[in-house]
Amino acid sequence: NAGVTQTPKFRILKIGQSMTLQCAQDMNHNYMYWYRQDPGMGLKLIYYSVGAGITDKGEVPNGYNVSRSTTEDFPLRLELAAPSQTSVYFCASSYSRSNQPQHFGDGTRLSIL
Amino acid sequence: AQSVTQLGSHVSVSEGALVLLRCNYSSSVPPYLFWYVQYPNQGLQLLLKYTSAATLVKGINGFEAEFKKSETSFHLTKPSAHMSDAAEYFCAVSVSGSEKLVFGKGTKLTVNP
């Protein structure tokens, strides 16, 4: 029973490099989310998707891109890494909107140096 | 727009003492409210949720929360703290028709022996 799986768990990037954070869920959830967590700031929504082929911006989308070609996968792309993107990134999924809880992966710790 | 305020970024209690973590929300329509727990180096796990049924909600690990509309509060309590309760706790709000959860900044709970 894997739930939400995020890879990699840790990564160090140089400024200007690009990378993709992977997220996969096996619960057949339509809704998927990407958050970043910074100390003392809670979770901020980066992007979300309500189904395959449909994505939308959250609160802090600048510097990131997403795609959703399948129900299971929701990768997050950083094109030109900047120190301000040093953070812990969480992917989550839920069965539907509003009153359904979100299920979280264990996170990717990303450092930009 | 919805918002959540968690009073106290750090709370310290003795083992066996009452745990009280405060959450106040702002919403112009009836909210759905959630408490999540995050253990070190892990993702968030759902503790409990309020979705307009009973105002006193029981969750996992002996936690409960009471929805008080007049006070716009959803405080989390546990009668007797255990060392294993040490973690960070997040309150979150959503409303009907919204795809998004809005998180508070979190409260770190320390349990002293």
Coordinates of N, CA, C and O in Angstrom, one line a residue, chain A residues 34-36 41-48 56-62 64, chain B residues 2 100-103 105:
Chain A
W34 N 1.1 20.1 -5.2 CA 2.5 20.3 -4.8 C 2.6 21.5 -3.9 O 2.0 22.6 -4.1
Y35 N 3.3 21.3 -2.7 CA 3.5 22.3 -1.7 C 5.0 22.4 -1.5 O 5.7 21.5 -1.7
R36 N 5.3 23.6 -1.0 CA 6.7 23.8 -0.4 C 6.5 24.2 1.0 O 5.5 24.8 1.4
M41 N 6.7 28.6 8.3 CA 5.8 29.3 7.3 C 4.6 28.4 6.9 O 3.8 28.7 6.1
G42 N 4.5 27.2 7.4 CA 3.5 26.3 7.0 C 3.7 25.7 5.6 O 4.8 25.7 5.1
L43 N 2.7 25.3 4.9 CA 2.8 24.8 3.6 C 2.1 25.8 2.6 O 1.0 26.3 2.8
K44 N 2.8 26.1 1.5 CA 2.4 27.0 0.5 C 2.1 26.1 -0.8 O 3.0 25.4 -1.2
L45 N 0.9 26.3 -1.4 CA 0.5 25.6 -2.6 C 1.3 26.2 -3.8 O 1.2 27.4 -4.1
I46 N 1.9 25.3 -4.6 CA 2.6 25.7 -5.8 C 1.8 25.5 -7.0 O 1.5 26.5 -7.7
Y47 N 1.3 24.3 -7.2 CA 0.4 24.0 -8.3 C -0.5 22.9 -7.9 O -0.2 22.1 -6.9
Y48 N -1.6 22.7 -8.6 CA -2.5 21.6 -8.3 C -3.1 21.1 -9.6 O -3.1 21.8 -10.6
D56 N -3.4 23.9 -12.5 CA -3.6 25.3 -12.2 C -2.6 25.8 -11.2 O -2.1 25.0 -10.4
K57 N -2.4 27.1 -11.2 CA -1.4 27.7 -10.3 C -2.0 27.8 -8.9 O -3.2 28.0 -8.7
G58 N -1.1 27.7 -7.9 CA -1.4 27.9 -6.5 C -0.9 29.3 -6.1 O -0.9 30.2 -6.9
E59 N -0.5 29.3 -4.9 CA -0.1 30.6 -4.3 C 1.3 31.1 -4.7 O 1.5 32.3 -4.8
V60 N 2.2 30.1 -4.9 CA 3.6 30.4 -5.2 C 4.1 29.7 -6.4 O 5.1 28.9 -6.3
P61 N 3.6 29.9 -7.6 CA 4.0 29.1 -8.8 C 5.2 29.5 -9.5 O 5.8 28.8 -10.4
N62 N 5.7 30.8 -9.3 CA 6.8 31.3 -10.1 C 8.1 30.4 -9.9 O 8.5 30.1 -8.8
Y64 N 8.4 27.4 -11.3 CA 8.0 26.0 -11.3 C 7.1 25.7 -12.5 O 6.4 26.6 -13.0
Chain B
Q2 N -10.2 32.1 2.7 CA -10.1 31.5 4.0 C -8.7 31.7 4.6 O -7.7 31.9 3.8
K100 N -8.7 23.7 -2.8 CA -7.5 24.0 -2.0 C -7.7 23.9 -0.5 O -8.8 24.2 0.0
L101 N -6.6 23.5 0.2 CA -6.5 23.6 1.6 C -5.6 24.8 1.9 O -4.6 25.0 1.3
V102 N -6.0 25.6 2.9 CA -5.2 26.6 3.4 C -4.6 26.2 4.8 O -5.4 25.9 5.7
F103 N -3.3 26.2 5.0 CA -2.7 25.7 6.2 C -2.3 26.9 7.1 O -1.9 27.9 6.6
K105 N 0.5 28.1 10.1 CA 2.0 28.0 10.1 C 2.5 26.9 11.0 O 3.7 26.6 10.9

